PDB file of C-alpha atoms in Angstrom:
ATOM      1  CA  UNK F   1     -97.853  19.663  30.167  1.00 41.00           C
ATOM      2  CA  UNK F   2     -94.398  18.782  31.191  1.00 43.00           C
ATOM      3  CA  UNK F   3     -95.759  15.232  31.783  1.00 59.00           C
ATOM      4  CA  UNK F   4     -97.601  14.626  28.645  1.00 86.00           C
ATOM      5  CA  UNK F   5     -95.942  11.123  27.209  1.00 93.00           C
ATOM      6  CA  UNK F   6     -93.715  11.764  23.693  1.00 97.00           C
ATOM      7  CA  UNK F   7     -92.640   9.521  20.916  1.00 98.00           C
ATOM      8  CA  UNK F   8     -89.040  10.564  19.834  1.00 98.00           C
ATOM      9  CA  UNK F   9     -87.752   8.918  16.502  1.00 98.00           C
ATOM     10  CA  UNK F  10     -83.902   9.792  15.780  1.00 98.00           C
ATOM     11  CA  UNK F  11     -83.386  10.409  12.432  1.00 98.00           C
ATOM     12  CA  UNK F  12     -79.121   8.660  12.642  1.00 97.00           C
ATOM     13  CA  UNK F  13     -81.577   5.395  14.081  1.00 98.00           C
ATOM     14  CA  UNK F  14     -83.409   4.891  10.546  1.00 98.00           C
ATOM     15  CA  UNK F  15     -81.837   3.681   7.437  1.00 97.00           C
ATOM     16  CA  UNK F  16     -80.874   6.100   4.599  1.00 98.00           C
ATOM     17  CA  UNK F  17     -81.749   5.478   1.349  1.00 97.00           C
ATOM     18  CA  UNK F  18     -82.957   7.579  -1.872  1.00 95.00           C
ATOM     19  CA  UNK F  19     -83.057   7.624  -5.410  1.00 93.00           C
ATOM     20  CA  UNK F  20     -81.237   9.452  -8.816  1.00 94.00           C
ATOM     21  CA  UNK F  21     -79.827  12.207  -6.705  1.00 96.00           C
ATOM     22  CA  UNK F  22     -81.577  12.211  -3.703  1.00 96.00           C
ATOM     23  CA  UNK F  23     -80.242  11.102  -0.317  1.00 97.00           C
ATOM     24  CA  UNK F  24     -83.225  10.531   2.228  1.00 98.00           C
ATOM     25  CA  UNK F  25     -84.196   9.254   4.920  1.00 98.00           C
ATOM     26  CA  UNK F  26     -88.165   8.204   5.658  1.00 98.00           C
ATOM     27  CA  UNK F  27     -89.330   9.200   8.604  1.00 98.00           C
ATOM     28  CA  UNK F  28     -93.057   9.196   7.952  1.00 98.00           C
ATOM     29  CA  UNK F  29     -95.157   6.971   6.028  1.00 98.00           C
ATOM     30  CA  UNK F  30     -98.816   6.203   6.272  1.00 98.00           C
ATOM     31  CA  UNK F  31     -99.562   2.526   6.213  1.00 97.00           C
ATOM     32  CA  UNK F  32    -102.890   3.014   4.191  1.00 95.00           C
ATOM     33  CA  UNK F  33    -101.026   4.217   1.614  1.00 96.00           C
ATOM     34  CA  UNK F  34     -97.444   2.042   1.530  1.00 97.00           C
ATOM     35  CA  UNK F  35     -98.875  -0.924   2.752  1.00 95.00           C
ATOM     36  CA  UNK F  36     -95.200  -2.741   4.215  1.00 94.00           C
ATOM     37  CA  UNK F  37     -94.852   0.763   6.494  1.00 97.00           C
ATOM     38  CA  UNK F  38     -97.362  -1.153   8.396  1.00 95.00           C
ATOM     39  CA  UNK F  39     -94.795  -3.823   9.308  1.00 95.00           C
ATOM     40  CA  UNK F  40     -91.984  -0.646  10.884  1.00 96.00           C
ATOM     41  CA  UNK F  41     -92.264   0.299  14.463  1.00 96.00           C
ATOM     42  CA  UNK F  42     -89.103   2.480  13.776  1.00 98.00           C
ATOM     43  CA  UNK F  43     -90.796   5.379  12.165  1.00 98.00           C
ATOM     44  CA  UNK F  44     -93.900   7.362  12.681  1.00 98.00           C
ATOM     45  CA  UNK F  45     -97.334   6.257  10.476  1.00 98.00           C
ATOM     46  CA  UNK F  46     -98.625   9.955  10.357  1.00 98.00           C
ATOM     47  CA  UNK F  47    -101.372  11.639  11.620  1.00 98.00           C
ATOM     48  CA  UNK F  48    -104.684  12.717   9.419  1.00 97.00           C
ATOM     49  CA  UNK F  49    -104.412  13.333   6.320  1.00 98.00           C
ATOM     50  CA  UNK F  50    -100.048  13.683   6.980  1.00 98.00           C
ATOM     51  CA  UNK F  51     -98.893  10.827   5.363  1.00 98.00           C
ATOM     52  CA  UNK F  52     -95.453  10.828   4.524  1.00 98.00           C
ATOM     53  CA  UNK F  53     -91.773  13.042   5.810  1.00 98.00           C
ATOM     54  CA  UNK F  54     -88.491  12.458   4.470  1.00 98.00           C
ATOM     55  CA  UNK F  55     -85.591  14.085   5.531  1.00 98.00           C
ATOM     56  CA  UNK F  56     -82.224  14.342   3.672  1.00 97.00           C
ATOM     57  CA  UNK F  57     -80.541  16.451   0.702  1.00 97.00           C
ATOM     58  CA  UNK F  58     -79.876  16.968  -2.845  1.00 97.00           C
ATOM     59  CA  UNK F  59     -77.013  15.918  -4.386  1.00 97.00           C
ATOM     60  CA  UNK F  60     -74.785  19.288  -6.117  1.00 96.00           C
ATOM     61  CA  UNK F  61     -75.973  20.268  -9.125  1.00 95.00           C
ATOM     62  CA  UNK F  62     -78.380  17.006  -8.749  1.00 95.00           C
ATOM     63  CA  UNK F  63     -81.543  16.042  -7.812  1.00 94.00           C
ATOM     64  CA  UNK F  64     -85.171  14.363  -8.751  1.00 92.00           C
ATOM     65  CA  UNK F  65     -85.650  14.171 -12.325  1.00 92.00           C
ATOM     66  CA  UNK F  66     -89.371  14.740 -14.076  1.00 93.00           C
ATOM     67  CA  UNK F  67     -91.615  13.125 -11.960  1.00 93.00           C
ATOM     68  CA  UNK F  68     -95.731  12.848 -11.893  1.00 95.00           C
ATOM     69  CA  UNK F  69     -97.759  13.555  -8.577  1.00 96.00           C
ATOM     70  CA  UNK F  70    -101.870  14.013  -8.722  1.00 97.00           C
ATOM     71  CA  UNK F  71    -104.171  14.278  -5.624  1.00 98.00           C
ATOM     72  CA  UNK F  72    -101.063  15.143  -3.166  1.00 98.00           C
ATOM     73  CA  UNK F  73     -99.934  18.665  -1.330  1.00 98.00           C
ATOM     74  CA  UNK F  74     -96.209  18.267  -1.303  1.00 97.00           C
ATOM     75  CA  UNK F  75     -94.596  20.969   1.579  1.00 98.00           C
ATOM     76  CA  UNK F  76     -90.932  20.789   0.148  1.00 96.00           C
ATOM     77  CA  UNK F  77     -88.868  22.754   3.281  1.00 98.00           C
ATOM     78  CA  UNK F  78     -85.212  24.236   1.970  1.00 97.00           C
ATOM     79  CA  UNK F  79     -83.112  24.227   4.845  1.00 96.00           C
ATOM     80  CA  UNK F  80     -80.493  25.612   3.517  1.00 95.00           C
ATOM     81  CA  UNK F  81     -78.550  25.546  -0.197  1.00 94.00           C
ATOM     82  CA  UNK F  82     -80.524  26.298  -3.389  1.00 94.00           C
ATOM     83  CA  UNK F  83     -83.465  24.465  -5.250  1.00 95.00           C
ATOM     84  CA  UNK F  84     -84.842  24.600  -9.010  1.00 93.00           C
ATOM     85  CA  UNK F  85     -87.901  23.744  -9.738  1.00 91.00           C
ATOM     86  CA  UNK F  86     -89.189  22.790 -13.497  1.00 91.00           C
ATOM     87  CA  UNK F  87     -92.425  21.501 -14.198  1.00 90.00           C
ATOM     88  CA  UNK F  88     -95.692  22.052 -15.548  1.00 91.00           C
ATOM     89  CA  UNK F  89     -96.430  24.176 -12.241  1.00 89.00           C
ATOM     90  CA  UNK F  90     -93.677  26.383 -10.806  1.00 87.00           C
ATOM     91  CA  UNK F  91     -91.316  25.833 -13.809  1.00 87.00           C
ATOM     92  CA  UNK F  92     -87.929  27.836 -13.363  1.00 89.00           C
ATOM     93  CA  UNK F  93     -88.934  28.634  -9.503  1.00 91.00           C
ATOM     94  CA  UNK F  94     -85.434  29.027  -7.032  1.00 93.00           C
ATOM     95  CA  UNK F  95     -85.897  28.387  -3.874  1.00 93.00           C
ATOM     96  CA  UNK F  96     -83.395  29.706  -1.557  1.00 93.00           C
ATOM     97  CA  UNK F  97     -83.054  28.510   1.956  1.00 93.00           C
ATOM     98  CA  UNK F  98     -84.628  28.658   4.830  1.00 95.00           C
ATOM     99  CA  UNK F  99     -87.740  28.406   2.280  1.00 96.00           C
ATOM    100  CA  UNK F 100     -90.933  26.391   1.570  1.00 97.00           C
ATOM    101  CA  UNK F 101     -92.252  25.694  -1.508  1.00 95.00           C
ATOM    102  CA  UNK F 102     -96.007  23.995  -1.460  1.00 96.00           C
ATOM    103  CA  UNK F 103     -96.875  22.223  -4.552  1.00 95.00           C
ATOM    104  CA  UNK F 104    -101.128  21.274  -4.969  1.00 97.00           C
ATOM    105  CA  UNK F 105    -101.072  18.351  -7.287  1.00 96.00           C
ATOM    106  CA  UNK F 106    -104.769  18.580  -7.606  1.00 97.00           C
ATOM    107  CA  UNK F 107    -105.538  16.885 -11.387  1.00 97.00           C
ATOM    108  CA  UNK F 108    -102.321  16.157 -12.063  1.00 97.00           C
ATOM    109  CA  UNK F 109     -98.655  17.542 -12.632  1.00 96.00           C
ATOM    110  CA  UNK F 110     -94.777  16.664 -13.560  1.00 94.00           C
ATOM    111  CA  UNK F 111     -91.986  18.081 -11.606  1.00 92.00           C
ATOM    112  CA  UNK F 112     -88.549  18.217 -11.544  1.00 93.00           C
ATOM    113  CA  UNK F 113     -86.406  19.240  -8.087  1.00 94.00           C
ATOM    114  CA  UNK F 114     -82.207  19.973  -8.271  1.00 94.00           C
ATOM    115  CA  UNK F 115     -79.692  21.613  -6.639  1.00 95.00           C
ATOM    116  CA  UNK F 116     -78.883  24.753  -8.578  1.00 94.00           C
ATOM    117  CA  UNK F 117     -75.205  24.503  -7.476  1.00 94.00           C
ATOM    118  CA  UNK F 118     -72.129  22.883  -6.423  1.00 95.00           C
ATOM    119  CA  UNK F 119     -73.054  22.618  -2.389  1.00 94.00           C
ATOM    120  CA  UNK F 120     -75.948  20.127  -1.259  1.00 95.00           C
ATOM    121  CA  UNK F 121     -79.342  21.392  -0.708  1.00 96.00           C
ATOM    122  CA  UNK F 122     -80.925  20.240   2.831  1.00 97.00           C
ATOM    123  CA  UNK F 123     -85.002  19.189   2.283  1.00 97.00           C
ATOM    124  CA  UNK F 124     -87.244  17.818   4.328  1.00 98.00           C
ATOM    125  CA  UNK F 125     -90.536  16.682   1.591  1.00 97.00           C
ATOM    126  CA  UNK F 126     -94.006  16.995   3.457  1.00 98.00           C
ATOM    127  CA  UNK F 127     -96.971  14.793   1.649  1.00 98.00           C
ATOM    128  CA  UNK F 128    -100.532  15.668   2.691  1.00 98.00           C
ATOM    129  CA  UNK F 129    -103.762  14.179   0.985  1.00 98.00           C
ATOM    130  CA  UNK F 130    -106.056  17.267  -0.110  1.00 97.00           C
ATOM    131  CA  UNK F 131    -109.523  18.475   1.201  1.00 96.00           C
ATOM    132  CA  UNK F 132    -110.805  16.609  -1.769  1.00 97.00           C
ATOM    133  CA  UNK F 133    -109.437  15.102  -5.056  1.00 97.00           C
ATOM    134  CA  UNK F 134    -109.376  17.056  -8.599  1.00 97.00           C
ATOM    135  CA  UNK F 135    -108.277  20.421  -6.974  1.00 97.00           C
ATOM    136  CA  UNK F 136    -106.801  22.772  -9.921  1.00 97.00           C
ATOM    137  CA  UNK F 137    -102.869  22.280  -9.727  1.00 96.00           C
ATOM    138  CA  UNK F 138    -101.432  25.198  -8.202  1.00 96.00           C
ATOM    139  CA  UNK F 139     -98.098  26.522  -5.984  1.00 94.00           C
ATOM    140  CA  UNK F 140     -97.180  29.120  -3.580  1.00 95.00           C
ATOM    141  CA  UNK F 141     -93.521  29.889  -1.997  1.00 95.00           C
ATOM    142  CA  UNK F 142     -92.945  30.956   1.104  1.00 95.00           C
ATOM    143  CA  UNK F 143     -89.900  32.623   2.908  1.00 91.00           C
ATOM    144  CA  UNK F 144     -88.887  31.849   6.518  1.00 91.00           C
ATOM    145  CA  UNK F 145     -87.819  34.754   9.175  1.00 84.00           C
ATOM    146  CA  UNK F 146     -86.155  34.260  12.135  1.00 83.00           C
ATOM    147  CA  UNK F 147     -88.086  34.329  15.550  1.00 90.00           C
ATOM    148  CA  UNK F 148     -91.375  32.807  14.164  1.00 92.00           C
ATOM    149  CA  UNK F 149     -93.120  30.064  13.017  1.00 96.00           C
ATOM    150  CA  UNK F 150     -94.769  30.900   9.120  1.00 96.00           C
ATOM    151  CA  UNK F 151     -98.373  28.826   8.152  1.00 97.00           C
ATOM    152  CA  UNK F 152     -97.273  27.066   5.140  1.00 97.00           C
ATOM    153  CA  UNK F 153    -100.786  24.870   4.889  1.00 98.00           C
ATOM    154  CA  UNK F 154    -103.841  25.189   6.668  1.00 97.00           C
ATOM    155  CA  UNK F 155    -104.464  27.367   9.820  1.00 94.00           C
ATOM    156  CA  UNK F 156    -107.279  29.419   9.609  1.00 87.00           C
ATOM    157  CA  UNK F 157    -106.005  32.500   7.477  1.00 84.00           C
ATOM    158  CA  UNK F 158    -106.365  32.606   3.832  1.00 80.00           C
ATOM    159  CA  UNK F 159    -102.286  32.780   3.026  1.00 89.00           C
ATOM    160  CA  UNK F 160    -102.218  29.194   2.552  1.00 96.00           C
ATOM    161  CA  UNK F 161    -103.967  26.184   1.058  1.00 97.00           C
ATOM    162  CA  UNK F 162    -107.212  25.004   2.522  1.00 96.00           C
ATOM    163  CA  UNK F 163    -106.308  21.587   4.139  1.00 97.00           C
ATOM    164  CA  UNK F 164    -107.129  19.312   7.059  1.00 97.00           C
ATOM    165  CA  UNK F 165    -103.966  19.597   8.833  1.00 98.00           C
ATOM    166  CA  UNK F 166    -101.978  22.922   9.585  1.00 97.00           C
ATOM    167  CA  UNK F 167     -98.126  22.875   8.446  1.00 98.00           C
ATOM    168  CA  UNK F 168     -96.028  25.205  10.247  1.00 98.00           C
ATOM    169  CA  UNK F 169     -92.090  26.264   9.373  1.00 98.00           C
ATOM    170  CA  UNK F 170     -89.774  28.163  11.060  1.00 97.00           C
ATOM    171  CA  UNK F 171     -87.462  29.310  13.781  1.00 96.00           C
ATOM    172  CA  UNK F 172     -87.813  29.634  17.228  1.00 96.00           C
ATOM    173  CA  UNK F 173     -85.647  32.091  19.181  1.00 96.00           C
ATOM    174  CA  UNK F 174     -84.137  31.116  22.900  1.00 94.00           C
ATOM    175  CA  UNK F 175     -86.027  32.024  25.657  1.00 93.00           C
ATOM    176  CA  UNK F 176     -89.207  31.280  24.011  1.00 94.00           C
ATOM    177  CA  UNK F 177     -91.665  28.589  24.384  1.00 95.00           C
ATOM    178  CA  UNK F 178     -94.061  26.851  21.399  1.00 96.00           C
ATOM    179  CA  UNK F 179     -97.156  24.314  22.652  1.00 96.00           C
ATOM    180  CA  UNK F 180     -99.742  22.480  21.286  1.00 96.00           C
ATOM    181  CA  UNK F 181    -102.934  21.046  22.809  1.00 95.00           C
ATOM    182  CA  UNK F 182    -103.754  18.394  20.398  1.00 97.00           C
ATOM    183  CA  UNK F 183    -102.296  15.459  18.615  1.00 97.00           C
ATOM    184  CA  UNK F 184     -99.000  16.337  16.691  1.00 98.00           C
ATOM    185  CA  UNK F 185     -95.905  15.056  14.742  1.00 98.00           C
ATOM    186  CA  UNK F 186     -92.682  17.785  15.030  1.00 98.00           C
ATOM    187  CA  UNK F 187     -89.044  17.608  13.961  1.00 98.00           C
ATOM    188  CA  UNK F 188     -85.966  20.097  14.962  1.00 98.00           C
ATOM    189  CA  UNK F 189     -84.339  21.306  12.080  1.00 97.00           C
ATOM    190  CA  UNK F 190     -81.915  23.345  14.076  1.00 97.00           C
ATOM    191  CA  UNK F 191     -80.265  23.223  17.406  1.00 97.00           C
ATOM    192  CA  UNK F 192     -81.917  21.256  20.160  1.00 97.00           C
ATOM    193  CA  UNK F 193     -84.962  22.010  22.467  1.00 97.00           C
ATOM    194  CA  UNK F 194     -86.433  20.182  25.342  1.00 97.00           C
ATOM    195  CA  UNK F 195     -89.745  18.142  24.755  1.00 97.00           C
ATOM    196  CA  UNK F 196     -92.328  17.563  27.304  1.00 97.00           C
ATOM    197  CA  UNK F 197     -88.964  17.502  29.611  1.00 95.00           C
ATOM    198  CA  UNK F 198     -86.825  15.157  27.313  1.00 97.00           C
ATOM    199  CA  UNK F 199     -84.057  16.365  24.897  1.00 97.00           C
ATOM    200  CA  UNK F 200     -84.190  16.789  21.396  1.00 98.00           C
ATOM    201  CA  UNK F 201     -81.577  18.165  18.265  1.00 98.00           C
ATOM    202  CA  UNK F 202     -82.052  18.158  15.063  1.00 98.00           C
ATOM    203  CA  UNK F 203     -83.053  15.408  13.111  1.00 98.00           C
ATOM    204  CA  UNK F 204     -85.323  14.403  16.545  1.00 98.00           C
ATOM    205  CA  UNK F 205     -89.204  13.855  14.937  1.00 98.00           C
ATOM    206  CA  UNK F 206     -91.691  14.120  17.922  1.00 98.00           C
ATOM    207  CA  UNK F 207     -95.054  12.825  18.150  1.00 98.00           C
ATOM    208  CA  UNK F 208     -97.941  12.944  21.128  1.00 97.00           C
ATOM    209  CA  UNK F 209    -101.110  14.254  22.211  1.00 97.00           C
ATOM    210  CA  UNK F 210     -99.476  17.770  23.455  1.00 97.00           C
ATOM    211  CA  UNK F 211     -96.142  19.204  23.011  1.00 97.00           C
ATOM    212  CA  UNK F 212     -94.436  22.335  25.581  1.00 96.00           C
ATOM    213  CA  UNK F 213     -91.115  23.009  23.483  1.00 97.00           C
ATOM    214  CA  UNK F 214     -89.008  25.045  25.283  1.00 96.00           C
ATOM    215  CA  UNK F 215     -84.973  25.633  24.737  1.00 95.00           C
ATOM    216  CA  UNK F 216     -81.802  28.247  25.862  1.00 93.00           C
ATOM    217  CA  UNK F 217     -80.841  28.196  22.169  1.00 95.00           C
ATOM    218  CA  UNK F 218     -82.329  29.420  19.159  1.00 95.00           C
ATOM    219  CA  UNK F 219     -83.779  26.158  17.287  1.00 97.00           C
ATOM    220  CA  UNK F 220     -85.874  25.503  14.308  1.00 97.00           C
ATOM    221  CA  UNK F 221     -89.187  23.477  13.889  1.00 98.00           C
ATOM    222  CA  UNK F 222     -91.637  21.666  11.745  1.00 98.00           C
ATOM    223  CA  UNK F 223     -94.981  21.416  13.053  1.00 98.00           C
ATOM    224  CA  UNK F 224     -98.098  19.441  11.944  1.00 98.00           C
ATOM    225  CA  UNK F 225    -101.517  19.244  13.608  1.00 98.00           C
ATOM    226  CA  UNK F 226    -105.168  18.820  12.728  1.00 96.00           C
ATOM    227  CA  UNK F 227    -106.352  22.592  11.368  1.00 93.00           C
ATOM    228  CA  UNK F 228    -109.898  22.110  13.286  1.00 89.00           C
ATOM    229  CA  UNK F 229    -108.543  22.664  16.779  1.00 82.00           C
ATOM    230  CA  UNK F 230    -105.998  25.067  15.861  1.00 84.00           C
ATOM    231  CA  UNK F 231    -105.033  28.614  17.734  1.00 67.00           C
TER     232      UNK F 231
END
């Protein structure tokens, strides 16, 4: 496994941009959808239906104002901090981090996303295009425990949204190990780990056709692969 070749994209490498008060960083984006991604060898073009990551932060007491999304699943992870939500799905919604709010876009829906105080609010966005278009709009929040990885989308339980790819969130205690057999994208949130026998901290976004994750430090992890082949 140890052997298995791995993509590493450092998240300092990329440019930072954003908009109103978002600071972010695009890590992810699927040329089929934003056509001049097609033209960057510096980030990752997805994998499936995973189309788009951005990592970065609300401002305090700032954020994305009302905004419209349709035929999208939007994983929004809360590293840390605390997010409002207002909208014509999950209106007045807190999220405090480590959490994970999912948002189904499905027909259509407006959204708003802030800080809810004077410290920033660490996010890393998640887009996926649905199982099929015209769902019913629809949410679910999820909290994140130490020591384990929580299905966010996908997987074969019925806890989350039905989708094409499996989204998983969470922390990873030292000592123990997390693989995957099939073709993946994953990003540290927290601490460092060793890849496939390379290093990798936080901000590091993997991709390959198999991942052995294995660190002497507690880290945290997002990690994305098709839902078919999942264990």
């Amino acid at each position: 496994m140890n052997a298995q070749p791995l993509r590493i994209i450092h998240r300092n490498d990329l440019p930072v941009g954003g908009f109103a008060g978002i600071v972010e960083t695009h890590m992810v984006k699927n040329p089929a959808i934003w056509k001049d991604a097609g033209q960057r060898q510096d980030i990752s073009h997805g994998l499936g239906d995973f189309i788009y990551l951005a990592s970065g932060y609300f401002k305090p007491n700032d954020g994305a104002p009302l905004h419209p999304h349709n035929d999208v699943d939007i994983v929004s992870v809360i590293l840390n901090g605390a997010v409002g939500h207002k909208g014509s799905i999950g209106d007045g919604t807190v999220i405090e981090g480590p959490g994970v709010q999912v948002q189904r876009a499905g027909t259509g829906m407006q959204h708003a996303e802030f800080s809810m105080n004077d410290a920033k609010a660490e996010i890393i966005q998640i887009w996926f295009l649905p199982p099929e278009n015209g769902l019913q709009p629809d949410y679910q929040n999820f909290s994140l425990k130490e020591g384990e990885l929580t299905t966010v989308l996908g997987g074969k339980g019925a806890e989350s949204f039905h989708s094409s790819m499996t989204c998983q969130v969470g922390f990873i205690p030292k000592g123990q190990s997390v693989s995957c057999e099939q073709p993946f994208v994953a990003m540290i949130t927290k601490g460092a780990a060793v890849a496939n026998g390379q290093p990798v901290k936080v901000g590091d976004l993997m991709e390959g056709e198999a991942l052995k994750l294995t660190s002497d430090e507690d880290f945290g992890l997002v990690l994305i692969q098709g839902t078919e082949k999942f264990q």
